């Protein structure tokens, strides 16, 4: 309306100017445009519907002015005649130099800018002042919809040199109106309390119920009304209706009173269910699985589920846009309803092309390898969902969405557009830890899960931790064949110091080379086979009862302090399953992994190890910002057979350990579990041949090591409540995670015989931090801890900050510490 008034005023002024000069009609011999600053003369002339040689009249003047105003470049236009020259005097609209938002808390800057873009208000564009009022009113309406009735929005224009302006939108949001009372009138079947439990909007909530919503929001009220209606209709009250809703506020606009008038009606039962339409020959199957049956109470949720089920079922066969409508035939006399399900499958839809957007690093071919929906085949909703899930589980994908786009002129073909958001696929694997005894520890490494965008995993690890110096190269091609068969391998060398690793003192050198191949069983399950050759050298050891049994197989009696060396060929089979919704920071689904490793009989050592891991994520909110995690890890290993008369046991270098970020937070790395026992015989003598003859066992004594040596059995578990990270926006939930956790578990030795040492004297009593010998074969000697963990997927790799405290510990445990890790696996 303002634009029309402005044009009309311009027309009157221009016509008046021409009329005053008694020159309202003439032949244009020249055109002169005055007042241009930013707009080029050539561009301005393109908006003039008059050329040299044309005859100018009142109609042409009106047409000319409308054309100039419609260009959006000018805020004032005047038409003059100078002899036979047409003079166009314009005042350009100022150019927006900067847009500033101030005082907005409930609306993000990005959302505001998107709103302004729709009105063509952006930096570098001319400012149309006529739309500012509508923008102000639109933003006020938004604040009113979320209960902020005292909110105000003011547009401030600050002139700048060269016909530029700064545009500031000043927000005064004020406080949201609180719900003072909710009244439901007309309900007899369900009490107010029962209906209030269904609603998201609440009032008079206790102070500790910080998750309740007491701020009025129009959209939330609409959702609550729908929820109450469903509550009734899901219980047979087919005629239920909300007759009216009144929302009133206090004079100061700080309180809201809500009143809903309802008509409950009576319960209805289903008299008959009939399927009509073209169901493509699947009538018998669909009828057999429908939850709607005669004689049962009417349930709106089951009706909706039935419609969705039929639609999804037909979608499996390419009928992606079926129409399923339930027509109720209500008999108010006997309170029954006949349901007629009308099905129109529509045309079978085919996929013309799969398109990928947002993958700046990952090649399209890599994404296609993970997509089960193929081009040229039927459009299948289950295949699209499984494709989305498979892409989301890639560790280098943060978000995945898709939509189908109909092709103009083709009613049976669509394009499928996958929109992905990548996240860092490489990690600088480093860690910093601090403990009461170990003090500062460091580690480093590099891994790339999406090497050069090929989806292949390449890792180069060079670690110089206090307890280990190692180098390893790994390679994994998840799609070695188009069928999803994977192939990988690794080669590595390490030098290890057990004492610095918080276990008993020993040193080792090891080099290994291995290969693995994997086969997909289905969308969620996979099986892998691996074979690894290892050469191990052990030296510089402390003698403990538990380790001597292993050393005795290889030790040279003439040189008992010499190093020992053994080789092994380890075969591994691994089963893995994952239904997680994301590869990193999942919030829903589960994962399981079971592996069994055994050395071949021709190896120098014969042993086996089995490990089982499982995790379950349970979303607690619709947006999955709140989620619950339950996890469990079990492990067991032992020797098999005998070599040269020596019964085989699990090498202590393969023992399970616990403590630290991966296992039991709140305990120092690898300090939980059995400790080394040194046994001494006080009455021993040296025989004529120089051999030691032990004395009476009653005089034996023992000393416990300060370090753990691990065990051949392990059980670890934990519960975590994943919560929104404070001061971090929802957009960053896929890269920052905060959780409150409790860890519990133990490592024990099933081969340990406590009775063999129970009667011995403790020679270390009073000299160690701990004096008592525990039954290290007892799995019930568990530890537990609780704390807070913050994880951040940084450009260098995942970072973990853990604040934890032991809530159940054993004598000698090293607890109460803070850890910070880079490159931690989640």
Coordinates of C-alpha atoms in Angstrom, one line a residue, residues 361-808:
X361 CA 36.7 -34.0 0.8
X362 CA 35.1 -37.4 0.3
X363 CA 34.7 -38.6 -3.3
X364 CA 31.2 -39.3 -4.5
X365 CA 32.3 -42.9 -5.3
X366 CA 33.1 -43.5 -1.6
X367 CA 29.6 -42.4 -0.6
X368 CA 28.0 -44.5 -3.3
X369 CA 29.8 -47.6 -1.9
X370 CA 27.8 -47.1 1.4
X371 CA 24.4 -46.4 -0.3
X372 CA 22.1 -49.4 -0.8
X373 CA 19.6 -47.5 -2.9
X374 CA 20.7 -47.9 -6.6
X375 CA 20.1 -45.7 -9.6
X376 CA 17.6 -47.0 -12.1
X377 CA 15.9 -49.2 -9.5
X378 CA 12.7 -48.7 -7.6
X379 CA 12.6 -46.0 -5.0
X380 CA 12.6 -47.8 -1.7
X381 CA 12.0 -46.0 1.6
X382 CA 13.7 -48.7 3.7
X383 CA 16.8 -48.6 1.4
X384 CA 16.9 -44.8 1.7
X385 CA 16.8 -45.0 5.5
X386 CA 19.5 -47.7 5.6
X387 CA 21.6 -45.7 3.2
X388 CA 21.3 -42.7 5.5
X389 CA 22.2 -44.8 8.6
X390 CA 25.2 -46.3 6.8
X391 CA 26.6 -42.9 5.8
X392 CA 25.9 -41.6 9.3
X393 CA 28.0 -44.4 10.9
X394 CA 31.1 -43.3 8.9
X395 CA 33.4 -41.6 11.4
X396 CA 34.1 -38.8 9.0
X397 CA 30.4 -37.8 8.6
X398 CA 28.8 -35.5 11.1
X399 CA 25.3 -35.1 9.6
X400 CA 23.4 -36.9 6.8
X401 CA 20.0 -36.0 5.3
X402 CA 18.2 -36.8 2.1
X403 CA 15.2 -35.8 0.1
X404 CA 13.5 -36.9 -3.1
X405 CA 12.9 -34.4 -5.9
X406 CA 10.3 -35.2 -8.6
X407 CA 11.5 -34.6 -12.2
X408 CA 9.4 -32.1 -14.1
X409 CA 7.5 -33.9 -16.9
X410 CA 8.3 -37.3 -15.4
X411 CA 5.6 -38.6 -13.0
X412 CA 7.5 -41.9 -12.3
X413 CA 11.0 -40.7 -11.7
X414 CA 12.8 -38.8 -8.9
X415 CA 16.3 -37.7 -8.0
X416 CA 17.6 -38.5 -4.5
X417 CA 19.7 -35.7 -3.0
X418 CA 22.0 -36.7 -0.1
X419 CA 23.2 -33.7 1.9
X420 CA 26.2 -34.5 4.1
X421 CA 28.3 -32.5 6.5
X422 CA 31.8 -33.8 6.9
X423 CA 33.8 -33.7 10.1
X424 CA 37.6 -34.0 10.6
X425 CA 38.6 -37.5 9.6
X426 CA 42.2 -37.3 10.7
X427 CA 43.5 -37.1 14.2
X428 CA 46.7 -36.1 15.9
X429 CA 46.6 -38.8 18.5
X430 CA 48.2 -37.3 21.6
X431 CA 47.6 -37.6 25.3
X432 CA 48.5 -36.0 28.6
X433 CA 47.8 -37.7 31.9
X434 CA 48.6 -37.0 35.5
X435 CA 48.7 -39.3 38.5
X436 CA 49.8 -39.2 42.1
X437 CA 52.7 -41.5 41.3
X438 CA 53.2 -41.5 37.6
X439 CA 53.1 -37.7 37.3
X440 CA 53.1 -36.4 33.7
X441 CA 52.8 -38.7 30.7
X442 CA 52.8 -37.9 27.0
X443 CA 52.0 -39.7 23.8
X444 CA 51.5 -38.9 20.1
X445 CA 50.4 -40.4 16.8
X446 CA 48.7 -39.6 13.5
X447 CA 45.7 -41.4 11.9
X448 CA 43.5 -40.6 8.9
X449 CA 40.2 -42.4 8.5
X450 CA 39.4 -40.9 5.1
X451 CA 42.7 -40.7 3.4
X452 CA 42.6 -38.2 0.5
X453 CA 38.8 -38.6 0.4
X454 CA 39.0 -42.3 -0.6
X455 CA 37.4 -43.7 2.6
X456 CA 40.5 -45.7 3.3
X457 CA 42.1 -45.7 6.7
X458 CA 45.8 -45.0 6.9
X459 CA 47.6 -44.6 10.2
X460 CA 51.2 -43.8 11.0
X461 CA 51.9 -44.0 14.8
X462 CA 55.2 -42.8 16.3
X463 CA 54.9 -42.9 20.1
X464 CA 57.5 -41.9 22.6
X465 CA 55.5 -42.3 25.8
X466 CA 57.4 -42.8 29.0
X467 CA 56.6 -46.5 28.9
X468 CA 56.8 -47.2 25.2
X469 CA 58.6 -46.3 22.0
X470 CA 56.8 -47.6 19.0
X471 CA 56.3 -47.1 15.3
X472 CA 53.3 -48.6 13.4
X473 CA 51.8 -48.3 9.9
X474 CA 48.2 -49.5 9.4
X475 CA 46.1 -49.6 6.2
X476 CA 42.4 -50.5 5.8
X477 CA 40.4 -50.5 2.6
X478 CA 36.7 -51.0 3.7
X479 CA 35.6 -51.5 0.1
X480 CA 38.3 -53.7 -1.5
X481 CA 35.6 -55.1 -3.7
X482 CA 32.2 -53.7 -4.7
X483 CA 30.6 -56.3 -2.5
X484 CA 32.0 -54.6 0.6
X485 CA 34.8 -57.0 1.3
X486 CA 37.5 -55.1 3.2
X487 CA 41.3 -55.7 3.2
X488 CA 43.9 -54.3 5.5
X489 CA 47.2 -54.9 7.1
X490 CA 49.7 -53.5 9.6
X491 CA 53.4 -53.6 10.5
X492 CA 54.9 -52.3 13.7
X493 CA 57.8 -52.3 16.1
X494 CA 57.8 -51.4 19.8
X495 CA 59.9 -51.2 22.9
X496 CA 58.0 -51.5 26.2
X497 CA 58.8 -50.7 29.8
X498 CA 56.2 -52.3 32.1
X499 CA 57.3 -50.3 35.2
X500 CA 56.5 -47.0 33.5
X501 CA 53.2 -48.5 32.3
X502 CA 52.2 -48.9 36.0
X503 CA 52.6 -52.7 35.9
X504 CA 55.4 -54.9 37.2
X505 CA 58.9 -54.3 36.0
X506 CA 59.9 -55.9 32.7
X507 CA 61.1 -54.8 29.3
X508 CA 60.1 -56.1 25.9
X509 CA 60.9 -55.6 22.2
X510 CA 58.4 -56.7 19.6
X511 CA 57.9 -56.5 15.9
X512 CA 54.8 -57.8 14.1
X513 CA 53.2 -58.0 10.7
X514 CA 49.6 -58.9 10.0
X515 CA 46.8 -58.8 7.5
X516 CA 43.0 -59.0 7.8
X517 CA 40.0 -59.4 5.5
X518 CA 36.4 -58.7 6.3
X519 CA 33.0 -59.8 4.9
X520 CA 29.7 -58.1 5.3
X521 CA 26.9 -60.4 6.5
X522 CA 24.1 -57.8 6.2
X523 CA 23.6 -54.1 6.7
X524 CA 24.5 -54.3 10.4
X525 CA 26.7 -57.4 10.8
X526 CA 30.2 -58.0 9.7
X527 CA 32.8 -60.7 10.3
X528 CA 36.6 -60.3 10.0
X529 CA 39.5 -62.7 9.9
X530 CA 43.1 -61.8 10.7
X531 CA 46.5 -63.4 10.9
X532 CA 49.5 -61.7 12.7
X533 CA 53.0 -62.9 13.2
X534 CA 54.9 -61.5 16.2
X535 CA 58.5 -61.9 17.5
X536 CA 58.8 -60.9 21.2
X537 CA 61.9 -60.5 23.3
X538 CA 61.6 -60.1 27.1
X539 CA 64.4 -59.0 29.5
X540 CA 65.2 -57.0 32.6
X541 CA 62.4 -58.6 34.6
X542 CA 61.6 -58.8 38.3
X543 CA 60.8 -62.3 39.5
X544 CA 57.3 -62.8 40.7
X545 CA 55.4 -66.0 41.4
X546 CA 52.9 -65.4 38.7
X547 CA 55.4 -64.6 35.9
X548 CA 58.0 -67.3 36.8
X549 CA 55.7 -70.0 35.5
X550 CA 55.8 -68.4 32.0
X551 CA 59.6 -67.7 32.1
X552 CA 60.4 -71.3 33.1
X553 CA 59.5 -72.4 29.6
X554 CA 62.3 -70.4 27.9
X555 CA 64.9 -69.6 30.6
X556 CA 68.5 -70.8 30.2
X557 CA 69.4 -72.4 33.5
X558 CA 73.1 -71.6 32.9
X559 CA 72.2 -67.9 32.4
X560 CA 68.9 -67.3 34.2
X561 CA 69.2 -63.5 33.8
X562 CA 69.4 -63.6 30.0
X563 CA 66.6 -62.4 27.8
X564 CA 64.1 -64.8 26.4
X565 CA 62.6 -64.8 22.9
X566 CA 59.5 -66.4 21.4
X567 CA 57.5 -66.2 18.2
X568 CA 53.8 -66.7 17.6
X569 CA 51.3 -66.7 14.8
X570 CA 48.0 -65.4 16.0
X571 CA 44.7 -66.1 14.2
X572 CA 41.7 -63.8 15.0
X573 CA 38.0 -63.9 14.1
X574 CA 35.9 -60.9 14.9
X575 CA 32.1 -60.4 14.7
X576 CA 30.8 -56.9 14.8
X577 CA 27.3 -55.4 14.7
X578 CA 26.2 -51.8 14.8
X579 CA 22.9 -50.0 14.6
X580 CA 24.2 -46.7 15.9
X581 CA 22.8 -43.6 14.4
X582 CA 26.3 -42.0 14.1
X583 CA 29.9 -43.2 13.9
X584 CA 31.0 -40.5 16.4
X585 CA 29.0 -39.3 19.4
X586 CA 26.0 -41.6 18.8
X587 CA 22.8 -41.0 20.8
X588 CA 20.7 -44.0 19.7
X589 CA 21.2 -47.6 18.7
X590 CA 23.6 -50.3 19.9
X591 CA 26.9 -51.9 19.0
X592 CA 28.4 -55.3 19.7
X593 CA 31.8 -56.7 19.0
X594 CA 33.1 -60.2 19.9
X595 CA 36.6 -61.4 19.0
X596 CA 38.4 -64.6 19.5
X597 CA 42.2 -65.0 19.0
X598 CA 44.3 -68.1 19.2
X599 CA 47.9 -68.9 18.5
X600 CA 48.5 -71.7 16.0
X601 CA 49.9 -74.9 17.5
X602 CA 53.3 -74.4 15.8
X603 CA 53.9 -71.2 17.8
X604 CA 56.3 -71.0 20.7
X605 CA 53.4 -70.1 23.0
X606 CA 49.9 -71.6 22.9
X607 CA 47.1 -69.4 24.2
X608 CA 43.8 -67.9 23.3
X609 CA 41.9 -64.6 24.2
X610 CA 38.3 -63.6 23.8
X611 CA 36.8 -60.2 24.3
X612 CA 33.2 -59.0 24.1
X613 CA 32.1 -55.4 24.0
X614 CA 28.6 -54.0 23.9
X615 CA 27.0 -50.5 24.1
X616 CA 23.4 -49.4 24.2
X617 CA 22.2 -45.8 23.7
X618 CA 18.7 -44.9 24.8
X619 CA 17.5 -41.4 23.8
X620 CA 15.7 -39.6 26.6
X621 CA 14.4 -36.6 24.7
X622 CA 13.0 -36.1 21.2
X623 CA 16.0 -34.1 20.0
X624 CA 18.3 -36.8 21.6
X625 CA 20.3 -34.1 23.4
X626 CA 19.6 -36.2 26.5
X627 CA 20.6 -39.9 26.2
X628 CA 21.5 -42.8 28.4
X629 CA 24.5 -45.1 27.7
X630 CA 25.0 -48.6 29.2
X631 CA 28.1 -50.5 28.3
X632 CA 29.8 -53.8 29.2
X633 CA 33.2 -55.3 28.3
X634 CA 34.2 -58.9 29.1
X635 CA 37.5 -60.6 28.5
X636 CA 39.1 -64.0 29.2
X637 CA 42.3 -65.7 28.1
X638 CA 44.4 -68.7 29.0
X639 CA 46.8 -71.2 27.6
X640 CA 46.0 -74.5 26.0
X641 CA 48.0 -77.7 25.7
X642 CA 51.6 -78.1 26.7
X643 CA 55.0 -77.6 25.1
X644 CA 58.0 -79.8 26.1
X645 CA 56.1 -80.9 29.2
X646 CA 55.2 -77.3 30.2
X647 CA 51.6 -76.6 30.7
X648 CA 50.7 -73.5 28.7
X649 CA 49.4 -70.3 30.4
X650 CA 48.5 -66.9 29.1
X651 CA 51.7 -64.8 28.7
X652 CA 51.6 -62.1 31.3
X653 CA 52.3 -59.6 28.5
X654 CA 48.9 -60.4 27.2
X655 CA 47.1 -59.9 30.5
X656 CA 44.1 -57.6 30.7
X657 CA 44.6 -54.3 32.7
X658 CA 42.2 -51.7 34.0
X659 CA 42.3 -48.1 35.1
X660 CA 42.3 -45.0 33.0
X661 CA 40.0 -43.3 30.4
X662 CA 39.3 -46.5 28.4
X663 CA 38.3 -48.7 31.4
X664 CA 37.9 -47.3 34.9
X665 CA 38.1 -43.5 35.2
X666 CA 39.0 -42.4 38.7
X667 CA 42.0 -44.8 38.8
X668 CA 45.5 -44.4 37.4
X669 CA 46.2 -46.1 34.2
X670 CA 46.5 -49.9 34.5
X671 CA 46.8 -50.0 38.3
X672 CA 43.7 -52.1 39.0
X673 CA 44.1 -55.9 39.3
X674 CA 46.4 -58.6 40.8
X675 CA 49.8 -57.5 42.1
X676 CA 53.0 -59.4 41.8
X677 CA 54.0 -61.7 44.6
X678 CA 57.7 -62.3 45.5
X679 CA 58.2 -65.4 47.8
X680 CA 61.2 -65.9 50.0
X681 CA 62.3 -69.0 51.9
X682 CA 64.1 -68.0 55.1
X683 CA 65.5 -71.5 55.8
X684 CA 66.9 -72.2 52.3
X685 CA 70.5 -73.6 52.0
X686 CA 72.9 -74.1 49.2
X687 CA 73.6 -77.8 48.4
X688 CA 76.9 -79.5 47.4
X689 CA 76.1 -79.0 43.8
X690 CA 75.4 -75.3 44.3
X691 CA 71.7 -75.6 43.9
X692 CA 69.4 -73.9 46.4
X693 CA 67.5 -76.3 48.7
X694 CA 64.3 -74.6 50.1
X695 CA 63.7 -74.8 53.8
X696 CA 60.5 -75.5 55.6
X697 CA 57.4 -73.7 54.0
X698 CA 56.4 -72.5 57.4
X699 CA 59.3 -70.1 57.4
X700 CA 58.4 -68.6 53.9
X701 CA 57.4 -65.0 53.5
X702 CA 56.2 -62.8 50.7
X703 CA 56.3 -59.2 49.5
X704 CA 53.6 -57.6 47.2
X705 CA 54.7 -55.4 44.3
X706 CA 53.5 -51.8 44.2
X707 CA 52.5 -52.5 40.6
X708 CA 49.8 -54.5 39.0
X709 CA 50.5 -57.3 36.6
X710 CA 47.0 -57.6 35.2
X711 CA 45.0 -60.8 34.9
X712 CA 43.5 -63.2 32.5
X713 CA 39.9 -62.2 33.2
X714 CA 38.2 -58.9 33.0
X715 CA 34.7 -57.5 33.5
X716 CA 34.1 -53.7 33.0
X717 CA 30.9 -51.8 32.8
X718 CA 29.5 -48.3 33.0
X719 CA 26.5 -46.1 32.9
X720 CA 26.5 -42.6 31.5
X721 CA 23.9 -39.8 31.3
X722 CA 24.7 -37.7 28.2
X723 CA 23.5 -34.2 28.8
X724 CA 23.5 -30.9 26.8
X725 CA 26.9 -29.2 27.2
X726 CA 26.5 -26.0 29.1
X727 CA 27.1 -22.7 27.1
X728 CA 27.4 -24.7 23.9
X729 CA 24.7 -24.3 21.2
X730 CA 22.7 -27.3 19.9
X731 CA 24.4 -27.0 16.5
X732 CA 27.6 -28.3 18.1
X733 CA 26.2 -31.4 19.7
X734 CA 27.9 -33.5 17.1
X735 CA 31.3 -32.2 18.1
X736 CA 31.0 -31.6 21.9
X737 CA 29.6 -34.1 24.4
X738 CA 29.2 -33.9 28.2
X739 CA 28.3 -36.9 30.3
X740 CA 27.9 -37.9 33.9
X741 CA 29.3 -41.4 34.4
X742 CA 29.7 -44.2 36.8
X743 CA 32.3 -46.9 36.0
X744 CA 32.6 -50.3 37.6
X745 CA 34.8 -53.4 37.0
X746 CA 37.7 -55.6 37.9
X747 CA 40.5 -57.6 36.5
X748 CA 41.4 -60.9 38.2
X749 CA 43.5 -64.1 37.7
X750 CA 41.5 -67.3 37.5
X751 CA 44.7 -69.4 37.9
X752 CA 45.7 -67.7 41.2
X753 CA 45.6 -70.1 44.2
X754 CA 45.1 -67.9 47.3
X755 CA 45.4 -70.9 49.7
X756 CA 49.0 -71.4 48.6
X757 CA 50.0 -68.1 50.1
X758 CA 47.4 -67.6 52.9
X759 CA 49.7 -68.9 55.7
X760 CA 52.9 -67.1 54.7
X761 CA 54.4 -64.2 56.6
X762 CA 54.2 -60.7 55.1
X763 CA 57.8 -59.5 54.9
X764 CA 56.7 -56.2 53.5
X765 CA 54.3 -55.3 56.3
X766 CA 54.8 -51.8 57.4
X767 CA 57.0 -51.0 54.4
X768 CA 54.5 -50.8 51.7
X769 CA 51.4 -48.6 51.1
X770 CA 49.4 -51.8 51.4
X771 CA 50.1 -54.9 53.5
X772 CA 47.4 -57.4 52.9
X773 CA 47.4 -60.2 50.4
X774 CA 44.0 -60.4 48.5
X775 CA 42.5 -63.3 46.7
X776 CA 43.3 -62.2 43.2
X777 CA 41.1 -64.9 41.8
X778 CA 38.0 -63.3 43.4
X779 CA 36.1 -61.3 40.7
X780 CA 34.1 -59.7 43.4
X781 CA 37.0 -57.4 44.4
X782 CA 35.6 -54.8 42.0
X783 CA 36.3 -51.0 41.9
X784 CA 33.9 -48.2 41.1
X785 CA 34.1 -44.5 40.2
X786 CA 31.9 -41.6 39.2
X787 CA 32.5 -38.3 37.6
X788 CA 32.1 -35.8 34.8
X789 CA 33.5 -36.2 31.3
X790 CA 33.6 -33.6 28.5
X791 CA 34.6 -34.7 25.0
X792 CA 35.4 -32.5 22.1
X793 CA 35.9 -33.5 18.5
X794 CA 38.6 -30.9 17.7
X795 CA 40.4 -30.4 14.4
X796 CA 43.4 -32.3 15.9
X797 CA 41.2 -35.2 16.9
X798 CA 39.0 -36.2 19.9
X799 CA 39.8 -34.6 23.2
X800 CA 38.6 -35.9 26.5
X801 CA 38.6 -34.1 29.9
X802 CA 37.6 -36.3 32.8
X803 CA 37.0 -35.3 36.4
X804 CA 36.5 -38.5 38.4
X805 CA 36.6 -39.9 41.9
X806 CA 36.9 -43.5 43.1
X807 CA 33.8 -44.5 45.1
X808 CA 35.0 -48.1 45.8

